[in-house]
mmCIF file of C-alpha atoms and ligand atoms in Angstrom:
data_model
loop_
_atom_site.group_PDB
_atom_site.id
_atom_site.type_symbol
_atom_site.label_atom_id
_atom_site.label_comp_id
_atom_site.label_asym_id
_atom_site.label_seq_id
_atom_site.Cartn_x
_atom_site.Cartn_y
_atom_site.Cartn_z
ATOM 1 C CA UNK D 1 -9.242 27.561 -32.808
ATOM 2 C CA UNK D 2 -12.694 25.955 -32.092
ATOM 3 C CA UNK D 3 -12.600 23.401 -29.004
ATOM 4 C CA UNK D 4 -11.542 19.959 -30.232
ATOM 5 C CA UNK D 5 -14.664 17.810 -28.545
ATOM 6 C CA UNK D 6 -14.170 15.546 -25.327
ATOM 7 C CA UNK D 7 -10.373 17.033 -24.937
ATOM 8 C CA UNK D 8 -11.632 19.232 -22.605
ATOM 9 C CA UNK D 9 -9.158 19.847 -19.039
ATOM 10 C CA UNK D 10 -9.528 16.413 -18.019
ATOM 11 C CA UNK D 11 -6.164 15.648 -16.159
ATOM 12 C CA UNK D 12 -4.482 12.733 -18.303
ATOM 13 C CA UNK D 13 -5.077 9.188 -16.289
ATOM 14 C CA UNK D 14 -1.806 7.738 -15.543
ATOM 15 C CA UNK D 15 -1.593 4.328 -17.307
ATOM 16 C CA UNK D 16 -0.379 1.404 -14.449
ATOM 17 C CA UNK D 17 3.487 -0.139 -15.415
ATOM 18 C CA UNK D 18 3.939 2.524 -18.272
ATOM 19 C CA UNK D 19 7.415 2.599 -17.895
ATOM 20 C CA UNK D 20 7.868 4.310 -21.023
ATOM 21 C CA UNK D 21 6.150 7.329 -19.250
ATOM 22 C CA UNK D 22 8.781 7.431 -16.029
ATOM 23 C CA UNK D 23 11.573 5.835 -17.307
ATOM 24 C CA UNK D 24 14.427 8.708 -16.634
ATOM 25 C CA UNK D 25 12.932 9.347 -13.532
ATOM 26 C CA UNK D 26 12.721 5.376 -12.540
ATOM 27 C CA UNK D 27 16.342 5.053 -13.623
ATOM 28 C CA UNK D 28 17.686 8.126 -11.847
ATOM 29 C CA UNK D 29 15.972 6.430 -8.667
ATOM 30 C CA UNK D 30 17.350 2.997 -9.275
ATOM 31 C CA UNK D 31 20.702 4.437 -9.580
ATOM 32 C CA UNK D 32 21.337 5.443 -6.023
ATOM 33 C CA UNK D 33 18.091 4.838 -4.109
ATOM 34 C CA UNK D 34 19.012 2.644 -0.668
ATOM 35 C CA UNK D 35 16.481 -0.257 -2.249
ATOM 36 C CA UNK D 36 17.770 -0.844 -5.138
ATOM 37 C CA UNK D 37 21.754 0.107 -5.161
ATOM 38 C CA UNK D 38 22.384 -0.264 -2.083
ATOM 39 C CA UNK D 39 19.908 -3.174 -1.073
ATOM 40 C CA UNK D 40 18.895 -5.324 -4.349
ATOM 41 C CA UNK D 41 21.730 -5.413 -6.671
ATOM 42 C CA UNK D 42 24.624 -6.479 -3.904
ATOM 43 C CA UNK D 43 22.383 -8.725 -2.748
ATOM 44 C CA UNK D 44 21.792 -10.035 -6.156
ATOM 45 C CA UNK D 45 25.541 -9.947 -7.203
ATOM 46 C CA UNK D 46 26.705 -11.699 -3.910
ATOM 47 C CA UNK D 47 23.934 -14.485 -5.309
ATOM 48 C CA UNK D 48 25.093 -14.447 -8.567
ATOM 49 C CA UNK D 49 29.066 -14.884 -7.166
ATOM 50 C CA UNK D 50 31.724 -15.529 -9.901
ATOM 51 C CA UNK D 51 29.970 -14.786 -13.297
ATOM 52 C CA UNK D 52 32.993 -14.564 -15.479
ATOM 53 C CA UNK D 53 32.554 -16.241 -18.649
ATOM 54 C CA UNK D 54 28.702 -17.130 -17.875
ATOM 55 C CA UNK D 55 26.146 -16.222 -20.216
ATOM 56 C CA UNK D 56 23.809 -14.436 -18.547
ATOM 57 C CA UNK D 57 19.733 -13.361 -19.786
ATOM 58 C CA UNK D 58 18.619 -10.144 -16.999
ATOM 59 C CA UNK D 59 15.041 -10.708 -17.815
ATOM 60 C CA UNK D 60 13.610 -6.983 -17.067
ATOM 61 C CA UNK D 61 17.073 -5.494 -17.440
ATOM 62 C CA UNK D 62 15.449 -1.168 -17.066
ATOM 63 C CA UNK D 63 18.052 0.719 -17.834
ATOM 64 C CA UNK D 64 20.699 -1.832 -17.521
ATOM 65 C CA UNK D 65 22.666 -1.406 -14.072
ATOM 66 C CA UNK D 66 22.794 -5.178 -13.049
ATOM 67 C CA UNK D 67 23.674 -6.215 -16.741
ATOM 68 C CA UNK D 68 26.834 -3.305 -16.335
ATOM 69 C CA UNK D 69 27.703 -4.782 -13.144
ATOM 70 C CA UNK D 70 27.194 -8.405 -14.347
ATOM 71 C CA UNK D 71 29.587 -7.294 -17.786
ATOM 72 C CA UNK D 72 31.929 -5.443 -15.579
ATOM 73 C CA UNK D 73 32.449 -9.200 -14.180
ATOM 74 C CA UNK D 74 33.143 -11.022 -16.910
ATOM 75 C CA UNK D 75 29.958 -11.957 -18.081
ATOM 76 C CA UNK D 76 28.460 -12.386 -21.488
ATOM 77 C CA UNK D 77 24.926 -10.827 -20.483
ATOM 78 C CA UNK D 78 21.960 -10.223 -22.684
ATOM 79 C CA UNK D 79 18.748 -7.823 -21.816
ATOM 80 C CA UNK D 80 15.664 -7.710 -22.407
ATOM 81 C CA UNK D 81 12.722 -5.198 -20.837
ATOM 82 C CA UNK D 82 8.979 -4.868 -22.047
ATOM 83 C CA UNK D 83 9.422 -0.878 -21.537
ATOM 84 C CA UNK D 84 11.112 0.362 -24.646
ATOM 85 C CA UNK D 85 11.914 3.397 -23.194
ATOM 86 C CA UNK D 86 14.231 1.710 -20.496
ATOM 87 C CA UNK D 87 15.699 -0.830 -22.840
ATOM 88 C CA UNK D 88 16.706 2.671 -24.749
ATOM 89 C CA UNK D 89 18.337 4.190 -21.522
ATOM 90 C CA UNK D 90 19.962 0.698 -21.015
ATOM 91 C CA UNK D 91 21.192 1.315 -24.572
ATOM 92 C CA UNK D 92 22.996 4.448 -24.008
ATOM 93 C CA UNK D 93 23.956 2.938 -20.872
ATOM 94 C CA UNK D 94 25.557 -0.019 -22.368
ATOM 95 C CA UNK D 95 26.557 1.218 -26.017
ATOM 96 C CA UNK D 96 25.426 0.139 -28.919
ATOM 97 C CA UNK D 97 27.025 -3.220 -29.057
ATOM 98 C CA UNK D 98 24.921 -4.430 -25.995
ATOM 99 C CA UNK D 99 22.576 -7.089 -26.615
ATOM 100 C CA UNK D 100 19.360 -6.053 -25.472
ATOM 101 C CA UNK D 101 15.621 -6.290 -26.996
ATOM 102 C CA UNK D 102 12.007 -5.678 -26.056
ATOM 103 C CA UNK D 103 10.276 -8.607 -25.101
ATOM 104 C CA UNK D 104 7.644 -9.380 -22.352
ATOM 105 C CA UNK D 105 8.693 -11.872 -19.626
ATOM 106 C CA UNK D 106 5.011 -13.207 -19.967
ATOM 107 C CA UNK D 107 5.190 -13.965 -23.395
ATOM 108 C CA UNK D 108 7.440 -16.278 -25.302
ATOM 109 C CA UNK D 109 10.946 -15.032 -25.415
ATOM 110 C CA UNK D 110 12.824 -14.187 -28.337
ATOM 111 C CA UNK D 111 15.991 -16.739 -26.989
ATOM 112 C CA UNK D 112 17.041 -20.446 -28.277
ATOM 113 C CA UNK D 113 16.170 -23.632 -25.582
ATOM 114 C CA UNK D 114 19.010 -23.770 -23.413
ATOM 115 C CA UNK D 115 20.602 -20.610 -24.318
ATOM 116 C CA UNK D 116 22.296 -19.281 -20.588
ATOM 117 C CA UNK D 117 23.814 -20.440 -17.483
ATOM 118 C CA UNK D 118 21.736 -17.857 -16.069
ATOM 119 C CA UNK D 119 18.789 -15.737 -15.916
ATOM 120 C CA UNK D 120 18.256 -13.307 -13.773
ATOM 121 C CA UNK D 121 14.750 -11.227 -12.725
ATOM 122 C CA UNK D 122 15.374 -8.519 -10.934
ATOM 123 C CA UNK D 123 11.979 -6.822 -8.858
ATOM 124 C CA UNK D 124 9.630 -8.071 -12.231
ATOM 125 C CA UNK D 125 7.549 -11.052 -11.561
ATOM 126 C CA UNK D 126 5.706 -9.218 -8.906
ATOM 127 C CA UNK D 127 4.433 -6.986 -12.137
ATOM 128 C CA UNK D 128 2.704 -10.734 -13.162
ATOM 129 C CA UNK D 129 -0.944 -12.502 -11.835
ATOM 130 C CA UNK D 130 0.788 -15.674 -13.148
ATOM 131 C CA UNK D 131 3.975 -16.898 -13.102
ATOM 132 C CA UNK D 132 3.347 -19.840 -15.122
ATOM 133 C CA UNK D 133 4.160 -19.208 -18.455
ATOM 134 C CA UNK D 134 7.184 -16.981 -17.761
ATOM 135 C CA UNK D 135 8.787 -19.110 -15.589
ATOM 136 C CA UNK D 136 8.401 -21.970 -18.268
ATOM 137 C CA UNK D 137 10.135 -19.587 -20.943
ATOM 138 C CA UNK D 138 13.047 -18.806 -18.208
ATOM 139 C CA UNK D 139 13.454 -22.263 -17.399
ATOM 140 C CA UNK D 140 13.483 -23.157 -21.419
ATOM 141 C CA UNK D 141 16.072 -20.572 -21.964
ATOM 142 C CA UNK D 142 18.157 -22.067 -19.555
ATOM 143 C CA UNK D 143 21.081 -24.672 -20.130
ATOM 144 C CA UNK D 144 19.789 -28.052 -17.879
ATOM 145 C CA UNK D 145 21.010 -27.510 -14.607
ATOM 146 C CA UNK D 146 21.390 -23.700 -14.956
ATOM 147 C CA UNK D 147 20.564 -20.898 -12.364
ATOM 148 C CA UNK D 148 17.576 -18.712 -12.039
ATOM 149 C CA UNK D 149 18.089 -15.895 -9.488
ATOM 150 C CA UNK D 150 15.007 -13.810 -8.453
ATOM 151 C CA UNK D 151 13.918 -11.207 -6.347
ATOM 152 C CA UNK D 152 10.558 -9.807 -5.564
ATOM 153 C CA UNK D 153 8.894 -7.755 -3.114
ATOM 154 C CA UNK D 154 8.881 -9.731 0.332
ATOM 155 C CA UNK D 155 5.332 -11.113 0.681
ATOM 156 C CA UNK D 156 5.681 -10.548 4.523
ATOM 157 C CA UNK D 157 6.306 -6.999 4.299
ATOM 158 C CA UNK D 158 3.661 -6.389 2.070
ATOM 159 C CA UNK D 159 1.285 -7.964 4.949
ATOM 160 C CA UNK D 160 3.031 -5.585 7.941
ATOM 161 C CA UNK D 161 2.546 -2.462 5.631
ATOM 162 C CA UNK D 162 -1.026 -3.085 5.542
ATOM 163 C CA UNK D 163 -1.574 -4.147 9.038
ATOM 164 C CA UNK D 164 1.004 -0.961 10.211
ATOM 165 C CA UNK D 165 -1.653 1.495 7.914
ATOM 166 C CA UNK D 166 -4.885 -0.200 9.334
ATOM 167 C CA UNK D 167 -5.976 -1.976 5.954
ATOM 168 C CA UNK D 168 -7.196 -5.178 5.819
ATOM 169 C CA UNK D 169 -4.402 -7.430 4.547
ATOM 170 C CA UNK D 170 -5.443 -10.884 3.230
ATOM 171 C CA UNK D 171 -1.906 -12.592 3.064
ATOM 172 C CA UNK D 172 -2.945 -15.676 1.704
ATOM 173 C CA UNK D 173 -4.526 -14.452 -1.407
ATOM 174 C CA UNK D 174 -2.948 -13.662 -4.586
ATOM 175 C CA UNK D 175 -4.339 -9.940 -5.298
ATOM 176 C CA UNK D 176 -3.452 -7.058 -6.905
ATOM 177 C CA UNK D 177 -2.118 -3.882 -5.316
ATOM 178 C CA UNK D 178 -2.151 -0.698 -7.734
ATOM 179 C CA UNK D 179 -0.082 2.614 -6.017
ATOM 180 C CA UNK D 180 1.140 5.289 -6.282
ATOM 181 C CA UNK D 181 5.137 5.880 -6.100
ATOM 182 C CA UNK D 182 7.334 8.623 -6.532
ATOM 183 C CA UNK D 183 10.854 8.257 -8.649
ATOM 184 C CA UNK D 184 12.729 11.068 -8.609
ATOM 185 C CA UNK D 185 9.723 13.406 -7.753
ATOM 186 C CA UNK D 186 7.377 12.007 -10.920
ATOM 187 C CA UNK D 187 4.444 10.287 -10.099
ATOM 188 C CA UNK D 188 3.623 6.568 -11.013
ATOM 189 C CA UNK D 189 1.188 4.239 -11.237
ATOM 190 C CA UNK D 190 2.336 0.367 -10.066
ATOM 191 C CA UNK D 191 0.178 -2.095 -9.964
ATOM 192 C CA UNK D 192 1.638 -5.436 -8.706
ATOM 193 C CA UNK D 193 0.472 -8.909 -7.725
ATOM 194 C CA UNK D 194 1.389 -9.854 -4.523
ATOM 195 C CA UNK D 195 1.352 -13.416 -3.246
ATOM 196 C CA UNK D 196 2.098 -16.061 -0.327
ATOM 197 C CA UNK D 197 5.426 -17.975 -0.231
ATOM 198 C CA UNK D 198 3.906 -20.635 -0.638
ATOM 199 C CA UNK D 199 2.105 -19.410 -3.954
ATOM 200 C CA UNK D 200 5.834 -18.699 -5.077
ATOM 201 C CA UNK D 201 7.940 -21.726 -4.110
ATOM 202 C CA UNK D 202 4.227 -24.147 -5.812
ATOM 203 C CA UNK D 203 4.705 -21.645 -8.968
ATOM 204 C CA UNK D 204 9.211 -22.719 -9.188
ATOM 205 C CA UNK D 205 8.396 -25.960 -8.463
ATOM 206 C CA UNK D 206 5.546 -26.467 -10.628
ATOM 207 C CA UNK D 207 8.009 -25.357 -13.282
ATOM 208 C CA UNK D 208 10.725 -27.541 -12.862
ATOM 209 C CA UNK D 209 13.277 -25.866 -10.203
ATOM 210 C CA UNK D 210 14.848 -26.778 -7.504
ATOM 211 C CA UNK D 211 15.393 -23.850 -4.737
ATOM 212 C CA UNK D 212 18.977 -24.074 -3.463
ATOM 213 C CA UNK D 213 18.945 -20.527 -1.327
ATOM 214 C CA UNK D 214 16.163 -18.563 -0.181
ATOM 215 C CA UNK D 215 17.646 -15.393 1.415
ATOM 216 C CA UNK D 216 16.818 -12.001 3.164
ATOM 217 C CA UNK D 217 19.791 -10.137 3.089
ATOM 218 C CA UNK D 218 21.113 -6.865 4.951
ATOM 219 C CA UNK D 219 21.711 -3.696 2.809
ATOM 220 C CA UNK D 220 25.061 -3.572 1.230
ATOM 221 C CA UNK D 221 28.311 -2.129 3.921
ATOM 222 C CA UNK D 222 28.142 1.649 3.411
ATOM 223 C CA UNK D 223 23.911 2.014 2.933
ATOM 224 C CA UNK D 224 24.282 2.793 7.035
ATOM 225 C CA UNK D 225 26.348 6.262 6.540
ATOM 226 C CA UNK D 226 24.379 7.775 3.616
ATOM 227 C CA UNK D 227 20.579 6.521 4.607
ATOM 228 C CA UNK D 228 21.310 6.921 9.045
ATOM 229 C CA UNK D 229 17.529 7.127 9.239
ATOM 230 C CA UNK D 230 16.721 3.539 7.647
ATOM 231 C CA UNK D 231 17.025 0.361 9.958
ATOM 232 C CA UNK D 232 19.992 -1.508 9.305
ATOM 233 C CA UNK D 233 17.809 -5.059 8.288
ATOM 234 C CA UNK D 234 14.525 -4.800 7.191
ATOM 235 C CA UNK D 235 11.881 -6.743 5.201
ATOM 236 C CA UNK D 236 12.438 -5.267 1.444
ATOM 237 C CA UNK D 237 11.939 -7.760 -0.868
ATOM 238 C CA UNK D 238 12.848 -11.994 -0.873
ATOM 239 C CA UNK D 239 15.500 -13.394 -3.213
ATOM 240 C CA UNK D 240 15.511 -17.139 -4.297
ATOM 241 C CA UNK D 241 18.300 -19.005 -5.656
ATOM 242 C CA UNK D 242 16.806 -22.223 -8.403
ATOM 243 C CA UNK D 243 17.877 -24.720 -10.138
ATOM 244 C CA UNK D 244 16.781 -25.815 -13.415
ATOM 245 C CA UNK D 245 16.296 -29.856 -13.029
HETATM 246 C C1 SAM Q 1 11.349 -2.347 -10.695
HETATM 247 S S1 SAM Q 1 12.044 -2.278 -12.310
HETATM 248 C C2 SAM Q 1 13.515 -3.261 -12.087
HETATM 249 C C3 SAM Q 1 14.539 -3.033 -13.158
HETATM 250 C C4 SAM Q 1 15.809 -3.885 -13.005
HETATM 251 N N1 SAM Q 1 15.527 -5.306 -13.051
HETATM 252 C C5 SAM Q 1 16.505 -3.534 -11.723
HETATM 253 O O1 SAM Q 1 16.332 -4.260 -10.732
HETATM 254 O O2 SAM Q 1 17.212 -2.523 -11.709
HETATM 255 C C6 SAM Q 1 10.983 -3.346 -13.203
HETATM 256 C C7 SAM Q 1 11.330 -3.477 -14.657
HETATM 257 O O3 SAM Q 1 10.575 -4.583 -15.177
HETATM 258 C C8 SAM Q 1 10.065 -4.212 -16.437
HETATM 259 N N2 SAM Q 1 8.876 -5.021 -16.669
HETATM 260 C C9 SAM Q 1 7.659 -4.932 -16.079
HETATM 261 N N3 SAM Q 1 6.844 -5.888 -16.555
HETATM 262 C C10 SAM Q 1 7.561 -6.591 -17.461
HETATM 263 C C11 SAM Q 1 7.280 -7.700 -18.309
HETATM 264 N N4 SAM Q 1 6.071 -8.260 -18.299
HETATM 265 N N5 SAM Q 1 8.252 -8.159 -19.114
HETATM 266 C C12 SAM Q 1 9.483 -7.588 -19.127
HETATM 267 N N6 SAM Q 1 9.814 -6.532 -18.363
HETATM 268 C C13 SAM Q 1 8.868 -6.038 -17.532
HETATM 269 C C14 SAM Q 1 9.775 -2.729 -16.325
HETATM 270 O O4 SAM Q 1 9.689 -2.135 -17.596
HETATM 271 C C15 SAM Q 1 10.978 -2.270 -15.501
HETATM 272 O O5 SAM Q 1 12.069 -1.915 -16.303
#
């Protein structure tokens, strides 16, 4: 078969935030990694306290273990991811009953004004330069006075893991940070925006919340026996409690 041209050995170059490419091996991380189930989603369910009966929008949902935890509670959740590949996991996950969709935080969102008590965004605005427009679409979503809950990665520890690995580190700045991680031993290709505090609490207030918590919380009562190597606190990520006004 003659040589097709330009598709010569060329190793493929991984595309940054293609969840669709890494989504089993993202989800099979999630599901018992120390950051995320053992660090992240108590954290975030302690936040989100007695959900029963709240309707609840996980804005970024992957493969749907927050919106089974949130369900398991008594809440009336709806999903939505930009990956279709993880909103399919979160399907199988869920059952076919689930409501869940593809839709991009940063983009208007397929919901009515006023629509939930709460939304809830896991570890995904960090994957945005601005948080403008999404945060106006979460705060339209929600019912006047409801909750957003948020986590992202904690701006601070960003800073110390540049300083600790002798890079220049510019903390003030809003800049983009494109790694490489490994989930489940695949290789991906993140690229996140990290910012200031202060760039986060201007970008909630600038849209209309009120922050009621801002929190930094230990890993979840167990994480010390199965992870004995990991500190018991440490800077992960930074969760914020806001109100809609
Ligand atoms: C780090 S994972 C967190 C998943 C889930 N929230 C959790 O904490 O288990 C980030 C998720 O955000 C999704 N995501 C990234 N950018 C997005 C965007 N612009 N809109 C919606 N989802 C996005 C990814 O597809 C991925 O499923």
């Amino acid at each position: 078969m003659p040589a097709v041209p330009g598709a010569s050995a060329r190793p493929a170059i991984p595309v940054p935030n293609d969840y669709d490419s890494f989504a089993e091996a993202y989800s099979a991380e999630n599901e018992a990694s120390l950051l995320n189930a053992y660090y992240e989603r108590p954290a975030m369910l302690a936040l989100a306290g007695d959900v029963a009966g709240r309707r609840i929008l996980d804005a970024g949902c992957g493969s749907g273990p927050l919106f089974a935890a949130l369900r398991d509670r008594g809440a009336i959740v709806t999903g939505f991811d930009k990956s279709a590949a993880m909103v399919e996991l979160a399907r199988r996950r869920l059952g076919d009953g689930a409501d869940l969709q593809v839709a991009d935080v940063g983009s208007p969102l397929p919901f009515p004004d006023g629509e939930f008590d709460d939304v809830i965004a896991s570890l995904v605005l960090h994957y945005l330069e601005d948080w403008g427009p999404a945060l106006a679409e979460l705060r339209r979503v929600l019912k006047p006075g409801g909750r957003l809950l948020v986590s992202v990665e904690h701006p601070f520890a960003i800073t110390l893991m540049h300083v600790q690995a002798g890079r220049e580190a510019d903390y003030f700045a809003t800049s983009n940070r494109t790694e490489e991680y490994n989930f489940s031993g695949q290789t991906a290709l993140l690229s996140l925006w990290d910012r200031p505090l202060h760039a986060m609490t201007g970008a909630f207030a600038a849209a209309g919340f009120q922050m009621t918590a801002i929190t930094e919380p230990a890993p979840a009562p167990g994480a010390r026996d199965l992870f004995p190597d990991q500190p018991p606190r440490f800077l992960g990520f930074l969760f914020f409690v806001l109100q809609a006004g």
